[in-house]
Coordinates of C-alpha atoms in Angstrom, one line a residue:
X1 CA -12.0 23.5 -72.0
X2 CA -13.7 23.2 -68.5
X3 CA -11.7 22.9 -65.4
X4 CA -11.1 20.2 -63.7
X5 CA -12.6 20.7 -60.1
X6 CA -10.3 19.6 -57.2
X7 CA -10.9 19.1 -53.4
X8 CA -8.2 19.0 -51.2
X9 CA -7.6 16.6 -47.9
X10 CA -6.4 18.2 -45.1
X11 CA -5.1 21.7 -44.0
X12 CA -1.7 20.8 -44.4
X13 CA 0.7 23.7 -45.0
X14 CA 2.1 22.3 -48.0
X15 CA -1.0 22.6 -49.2
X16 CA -2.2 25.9 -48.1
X17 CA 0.7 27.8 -48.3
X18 CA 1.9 26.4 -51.8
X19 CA 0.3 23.8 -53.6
X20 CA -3.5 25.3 -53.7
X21 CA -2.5 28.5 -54.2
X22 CA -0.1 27.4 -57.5
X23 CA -2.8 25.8 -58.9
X24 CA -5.5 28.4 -58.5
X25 CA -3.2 30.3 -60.7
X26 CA -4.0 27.5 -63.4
X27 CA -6.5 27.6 -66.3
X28 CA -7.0 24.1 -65.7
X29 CA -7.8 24.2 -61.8
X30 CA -10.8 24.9 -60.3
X31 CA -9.6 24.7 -56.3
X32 CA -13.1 24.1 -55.2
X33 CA -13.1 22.5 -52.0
X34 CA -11.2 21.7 -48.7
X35 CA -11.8 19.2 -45.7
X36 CA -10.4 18.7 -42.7
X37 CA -11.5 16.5 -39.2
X38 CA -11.9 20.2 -38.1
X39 CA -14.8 22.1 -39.7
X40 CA -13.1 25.6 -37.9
X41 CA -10.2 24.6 -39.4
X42 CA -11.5 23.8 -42.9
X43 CA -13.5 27.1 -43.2
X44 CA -10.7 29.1 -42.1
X45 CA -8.6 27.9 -44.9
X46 CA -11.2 27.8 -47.3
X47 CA -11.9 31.7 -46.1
X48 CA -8.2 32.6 -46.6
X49 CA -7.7 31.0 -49.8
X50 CA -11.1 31.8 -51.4
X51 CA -12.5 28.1 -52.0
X52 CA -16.1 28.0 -52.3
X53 CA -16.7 24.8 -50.1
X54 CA -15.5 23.0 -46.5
X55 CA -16.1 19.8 -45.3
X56 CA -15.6 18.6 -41.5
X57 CA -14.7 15.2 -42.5
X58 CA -12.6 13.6 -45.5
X59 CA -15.5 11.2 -46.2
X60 CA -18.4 14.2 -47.2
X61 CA -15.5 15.9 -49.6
X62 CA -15.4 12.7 -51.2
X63 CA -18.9 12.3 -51.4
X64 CA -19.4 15.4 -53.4
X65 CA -20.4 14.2 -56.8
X66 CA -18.9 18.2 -58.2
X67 CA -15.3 17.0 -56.8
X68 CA -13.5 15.2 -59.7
X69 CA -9.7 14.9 -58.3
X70 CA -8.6 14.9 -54.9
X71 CA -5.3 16.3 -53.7
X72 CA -3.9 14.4 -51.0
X73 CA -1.5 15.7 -48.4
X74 CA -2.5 13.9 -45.5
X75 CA 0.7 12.4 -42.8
X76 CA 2.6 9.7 -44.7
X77 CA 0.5 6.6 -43.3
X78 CA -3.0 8.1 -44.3
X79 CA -1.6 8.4 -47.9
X80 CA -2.6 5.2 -48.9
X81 CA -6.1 4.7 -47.1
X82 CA -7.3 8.0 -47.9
X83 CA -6.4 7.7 -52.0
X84 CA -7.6 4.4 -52.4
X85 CA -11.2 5.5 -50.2
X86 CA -11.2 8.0 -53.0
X87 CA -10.2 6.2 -56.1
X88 CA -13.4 3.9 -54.5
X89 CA -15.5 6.5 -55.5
X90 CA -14.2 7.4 -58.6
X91 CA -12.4 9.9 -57.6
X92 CA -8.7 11.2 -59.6
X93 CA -6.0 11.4 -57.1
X94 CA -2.8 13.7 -56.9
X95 CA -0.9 12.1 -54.0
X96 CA 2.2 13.4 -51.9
X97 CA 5.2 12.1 -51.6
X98 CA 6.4 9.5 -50.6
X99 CA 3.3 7.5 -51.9
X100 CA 3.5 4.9 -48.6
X101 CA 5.1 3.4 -46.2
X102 CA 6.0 0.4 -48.5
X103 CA 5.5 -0.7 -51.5
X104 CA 3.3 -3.6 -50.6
X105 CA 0.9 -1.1 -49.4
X106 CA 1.1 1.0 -52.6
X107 CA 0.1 -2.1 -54.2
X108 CA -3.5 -1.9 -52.7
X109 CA -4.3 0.9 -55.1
X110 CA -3.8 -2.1 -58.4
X111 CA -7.4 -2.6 -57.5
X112 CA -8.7 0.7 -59.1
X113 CA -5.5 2.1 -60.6
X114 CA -7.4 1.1 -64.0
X115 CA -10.9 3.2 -63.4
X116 CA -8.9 6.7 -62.0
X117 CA -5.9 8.4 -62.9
X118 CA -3.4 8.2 -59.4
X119 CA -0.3 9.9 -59.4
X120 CA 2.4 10.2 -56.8
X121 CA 3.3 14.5 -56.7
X122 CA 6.7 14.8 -57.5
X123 CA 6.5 18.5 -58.7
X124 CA 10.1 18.4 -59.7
X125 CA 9.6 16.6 -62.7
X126 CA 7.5 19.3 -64.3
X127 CA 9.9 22.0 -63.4
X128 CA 11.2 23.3 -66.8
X129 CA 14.9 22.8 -65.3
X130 CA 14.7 19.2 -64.5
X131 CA 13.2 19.2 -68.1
X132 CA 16.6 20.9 -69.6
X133 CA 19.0 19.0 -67.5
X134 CA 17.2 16.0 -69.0
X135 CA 17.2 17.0 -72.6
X136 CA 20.7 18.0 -72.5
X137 CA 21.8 14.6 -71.3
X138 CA 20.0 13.2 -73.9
X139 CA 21.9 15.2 -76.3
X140 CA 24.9 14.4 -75.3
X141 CA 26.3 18.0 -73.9
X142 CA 28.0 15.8 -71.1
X143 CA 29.2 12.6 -72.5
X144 CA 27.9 9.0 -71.2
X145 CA 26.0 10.0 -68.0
X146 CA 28.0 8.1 -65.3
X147 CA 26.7 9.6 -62.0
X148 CA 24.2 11.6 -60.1
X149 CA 24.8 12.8 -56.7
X150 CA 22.4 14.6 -54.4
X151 CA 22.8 16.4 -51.4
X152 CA 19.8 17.1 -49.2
X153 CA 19.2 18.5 -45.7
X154 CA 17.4 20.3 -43.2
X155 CA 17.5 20.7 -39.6
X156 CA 14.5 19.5 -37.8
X157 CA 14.8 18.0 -34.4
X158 CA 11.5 18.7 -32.8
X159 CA 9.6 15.3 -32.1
X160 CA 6.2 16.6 -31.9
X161 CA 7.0 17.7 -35.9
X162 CA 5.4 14.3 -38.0
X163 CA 8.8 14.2 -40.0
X164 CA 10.6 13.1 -37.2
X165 CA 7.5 10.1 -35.8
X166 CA 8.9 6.7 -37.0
X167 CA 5.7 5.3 -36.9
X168 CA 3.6 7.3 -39.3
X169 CA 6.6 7.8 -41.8
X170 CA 8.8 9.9 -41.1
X171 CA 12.5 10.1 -41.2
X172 CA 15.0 12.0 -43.8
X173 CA 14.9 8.9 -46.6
X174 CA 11.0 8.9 -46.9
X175 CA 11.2 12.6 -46.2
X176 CA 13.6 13.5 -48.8
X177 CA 15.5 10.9 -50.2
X178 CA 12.9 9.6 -52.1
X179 CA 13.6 13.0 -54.1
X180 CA 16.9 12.0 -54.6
X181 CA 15.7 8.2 -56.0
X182 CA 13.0 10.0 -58.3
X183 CA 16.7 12.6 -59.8
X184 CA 18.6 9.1 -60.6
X185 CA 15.5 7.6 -61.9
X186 CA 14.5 10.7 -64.4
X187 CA 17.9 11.5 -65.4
X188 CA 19.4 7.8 -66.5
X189 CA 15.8 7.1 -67.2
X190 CA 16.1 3.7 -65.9
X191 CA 15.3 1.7 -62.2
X192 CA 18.2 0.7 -60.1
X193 CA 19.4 -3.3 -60.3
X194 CA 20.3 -3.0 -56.7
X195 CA 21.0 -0.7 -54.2
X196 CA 23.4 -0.5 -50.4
X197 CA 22.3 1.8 -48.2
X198 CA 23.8 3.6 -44.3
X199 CA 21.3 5.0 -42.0
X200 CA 22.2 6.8 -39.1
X201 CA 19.1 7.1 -36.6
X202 CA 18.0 9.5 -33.8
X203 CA 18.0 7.5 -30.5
X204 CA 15.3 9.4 -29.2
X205 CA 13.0 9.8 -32.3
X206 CA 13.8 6.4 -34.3
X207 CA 13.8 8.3 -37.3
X208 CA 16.8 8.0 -39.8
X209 CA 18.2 11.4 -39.4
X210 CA 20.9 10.9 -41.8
X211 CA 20.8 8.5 -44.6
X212 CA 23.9 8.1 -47.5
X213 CA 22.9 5.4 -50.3
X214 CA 24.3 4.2 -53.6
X215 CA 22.6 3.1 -56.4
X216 CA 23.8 1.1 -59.2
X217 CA 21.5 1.6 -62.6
X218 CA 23.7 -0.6 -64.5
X219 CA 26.3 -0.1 -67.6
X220 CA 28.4 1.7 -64.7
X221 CA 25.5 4.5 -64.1
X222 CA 25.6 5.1 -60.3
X223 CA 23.1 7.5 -58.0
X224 CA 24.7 8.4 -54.7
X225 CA 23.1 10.5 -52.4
X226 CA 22.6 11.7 -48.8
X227 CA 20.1 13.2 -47.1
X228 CA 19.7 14.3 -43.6
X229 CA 17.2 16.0 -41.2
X230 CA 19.6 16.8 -38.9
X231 CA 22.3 19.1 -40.6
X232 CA 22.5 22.5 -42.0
X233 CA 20.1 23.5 -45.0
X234 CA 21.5 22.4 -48.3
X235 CA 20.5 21.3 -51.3
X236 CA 22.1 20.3 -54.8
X237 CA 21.8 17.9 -57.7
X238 CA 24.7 17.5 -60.3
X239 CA 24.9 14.9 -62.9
X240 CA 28.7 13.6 -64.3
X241 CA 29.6 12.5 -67.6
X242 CA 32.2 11.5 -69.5
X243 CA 33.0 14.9 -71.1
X244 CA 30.9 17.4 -68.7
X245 CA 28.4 18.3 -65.9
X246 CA 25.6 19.6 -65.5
X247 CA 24.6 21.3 -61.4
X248 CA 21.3 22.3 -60.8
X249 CA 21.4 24.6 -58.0
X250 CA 17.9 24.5 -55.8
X251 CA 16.6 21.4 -57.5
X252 CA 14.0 20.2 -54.9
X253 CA 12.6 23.9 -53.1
X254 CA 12.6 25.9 -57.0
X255 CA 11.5 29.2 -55.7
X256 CA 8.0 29.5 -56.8
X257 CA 7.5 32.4 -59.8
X258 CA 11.3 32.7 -59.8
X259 CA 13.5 32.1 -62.5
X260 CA 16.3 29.3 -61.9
X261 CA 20.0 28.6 -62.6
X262 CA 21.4 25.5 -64.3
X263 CA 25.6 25.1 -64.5
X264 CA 26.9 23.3 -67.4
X265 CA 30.8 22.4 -67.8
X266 CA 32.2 21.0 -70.6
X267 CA 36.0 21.7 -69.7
X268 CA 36.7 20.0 -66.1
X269 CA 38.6 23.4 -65.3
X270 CA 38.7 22.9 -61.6
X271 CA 38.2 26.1 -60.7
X272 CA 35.2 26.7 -62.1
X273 CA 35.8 29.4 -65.3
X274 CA 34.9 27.1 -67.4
X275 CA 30.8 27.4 -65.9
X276 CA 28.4 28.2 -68.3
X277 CA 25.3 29.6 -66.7
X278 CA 21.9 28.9 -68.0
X279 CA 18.8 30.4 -66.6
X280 CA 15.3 28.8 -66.9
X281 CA 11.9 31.3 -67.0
X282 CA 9.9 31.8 -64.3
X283 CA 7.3 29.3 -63.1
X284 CA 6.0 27.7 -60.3
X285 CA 6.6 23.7 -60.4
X286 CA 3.2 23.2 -58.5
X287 CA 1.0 24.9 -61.1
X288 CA 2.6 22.9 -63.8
X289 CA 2.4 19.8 -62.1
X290 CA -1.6 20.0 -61.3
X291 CA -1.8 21.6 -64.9
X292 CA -0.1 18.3 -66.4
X293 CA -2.4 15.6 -64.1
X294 CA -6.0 18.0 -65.4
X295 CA -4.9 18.0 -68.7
X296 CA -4.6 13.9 -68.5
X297 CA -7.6 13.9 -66.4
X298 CA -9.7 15.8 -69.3
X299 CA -7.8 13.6 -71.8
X300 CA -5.6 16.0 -73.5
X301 CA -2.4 14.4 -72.7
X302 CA -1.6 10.5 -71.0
X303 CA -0.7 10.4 -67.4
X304 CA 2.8 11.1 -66.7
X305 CA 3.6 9.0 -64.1
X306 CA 1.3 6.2 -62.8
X307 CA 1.1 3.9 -60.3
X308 CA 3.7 1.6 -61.6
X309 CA 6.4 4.7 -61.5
X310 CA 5.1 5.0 -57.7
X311 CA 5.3 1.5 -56.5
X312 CA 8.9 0.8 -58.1
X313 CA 10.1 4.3 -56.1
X314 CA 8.8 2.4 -52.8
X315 CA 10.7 -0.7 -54.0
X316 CA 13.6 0.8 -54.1
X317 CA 13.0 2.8 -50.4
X318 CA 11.9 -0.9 -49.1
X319 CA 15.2 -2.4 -50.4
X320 CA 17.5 0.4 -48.8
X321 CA 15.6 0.0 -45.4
X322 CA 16.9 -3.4 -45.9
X323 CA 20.0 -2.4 -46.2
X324 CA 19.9 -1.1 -43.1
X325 CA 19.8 -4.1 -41.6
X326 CA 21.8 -6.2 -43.5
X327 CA 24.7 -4.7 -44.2
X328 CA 24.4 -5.7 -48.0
X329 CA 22.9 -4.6 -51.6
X330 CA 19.5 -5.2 -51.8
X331 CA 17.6 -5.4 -55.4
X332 CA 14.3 -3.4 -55.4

């Protein structure tokens, strides 16, 4: 098996202080490159993480004919340009989240989506507890799954941050609560018929700093969520059937090379004895999400999630903004 060689856009701390570093960990990786609009800046984080090659410009680490994928995780408005500039040139592309600013946008990439594998990074998926909450749902430890509710926050006031500038993206529901769209999505395993959404918005920034929405998935499935950049730090997914539940305690932030903790409750005691703890082995969600998109780039396995997965999640955050506004259930 040879490597897949990667190049990364950007110095962006997601990167640099977790993604690159999971996947040089990674038989399958070969973290080879690094750009930035600064050169200083590029060979300073290629120095630091021991990658062989920086580039002063996104354009000459697409141009290098070794790179074969490119992980992107440029501001939220460059997502777009810069994946499809390298898709162009035949290029694979890992993407952050969320994928655009809309899904009409997203669209753009239909014009080489069948020459180069593009994939939006939504690391949870690959975590091996999102993987058991999953396959115990299936099996019916909880009953008929009725509803998934998320909480999500983070306190982050400071407008110079790009979270919190409305024109490039940012705001709590592109920030977060498109993780919240991606738990309804992979644990009913369906798309939302419609969705109603309340957005409460910085009047200074612009941004959404707290957004609640409910989605309804049909057959009386229902994701509810809220997510906020302006409140205290807290996260938590649980899942409701008809005869249990299922809480996943850090579902988005897993720490990385830590074990986890799922809860499980089959007998509605109220106060909690009747918890079964179950923990998951360690791992690090990044370094099996990078292994997952070089195994499909190298052919071993099919793409997990493709563009179509991407475009229907910007549907749905494109109907909610609608919402917004009118004050009714949108369909994605």
């Amino acid at each position: 098996m040879k490597k897949v060689v990667w190049g990364v856009l950007s110095t962006a701390k997601i990167g640099v202080k977790q993604v690159i570093p999971a996947m040089q960990i990674s038989p399958w990786c070969d973290m080879r490159a690094i750009a930035s609009r600064s050169l200083p800046a590029a060979r300073a984080a290629a120095g630091a993480l021991g990658m062989a090659q920086a580039y002063g410009s996104y354009e000459e680490l697409i141009a290098d004919p070794e790179i074969e994928a490119i992980y992107n995780p440029l501001p939220n408005h460059l997502h777009i340009p810069l994946t499809l500039q390298a898709a162009r040139a035949g290029k694979h592309v890992l993407c952050e989240k969320p994928f655009s600013l809309t899904a009409a946008e997203a669209g753009q990439l239909r014009e080489v989506a069948g020459r180069v594998h593009i994939m939006e990074a939504f690391m949870v998926r690959f975590h091996p507890q999102w993987q058991r909450v999953r396959e115990l749902v299936r099996a019916g430890r909880i009953g008929t799954p009725r509803a998934v509710q998320v909480f999500f926050s983070y306190f982050n006031d400071d407008p110079g941050n790009i979270r919190n500038q409305a024109d490039i993206g940012g705001g709590a529901l592109y920030d977060i609560g498109c993780y919240a769209i991606v738990a309804g999505r992979f644990l009913f395993e369906a798309d939302p018929a419609r969705v109603v959404a309340l957005v409460d918005r910085d009047p200074a920034l612009g941004t959404d700093r707290t957004t609640s929405a409910l989605a309804d998935f049909g057959g009386g499935r229902q994701l509810g969520f809220t997510v906020s950049t302006q409140a205290q730090r807290y996260q938590r997914l649980n899942i409701v059937g008809t005869s249990g539940r299922i809480e996943v305690l850090i579902p988005f932030n897993a720490p990385q090379g830590e074990a986890t903790t799922i809860l499980v409750d089959s007998t509605g005691a109220l106060d909690g004895s009747g918890v079964e703890r179950e923990t998951l082995p360690k791992c690090d969600q990044y370094t099996l999400q990078g292994e997952a998109f070089s195994r499909a780039v190298r052919g071993e396995i099919s793409l997990p999630y493709g563009l179509d997965d991407a475009v229907m999640n910007m549907r749905i955050i494109d109907a909610l903004l609608r919402s917004e506004h009118s004050g009714r259930w949108e369909a994605p």
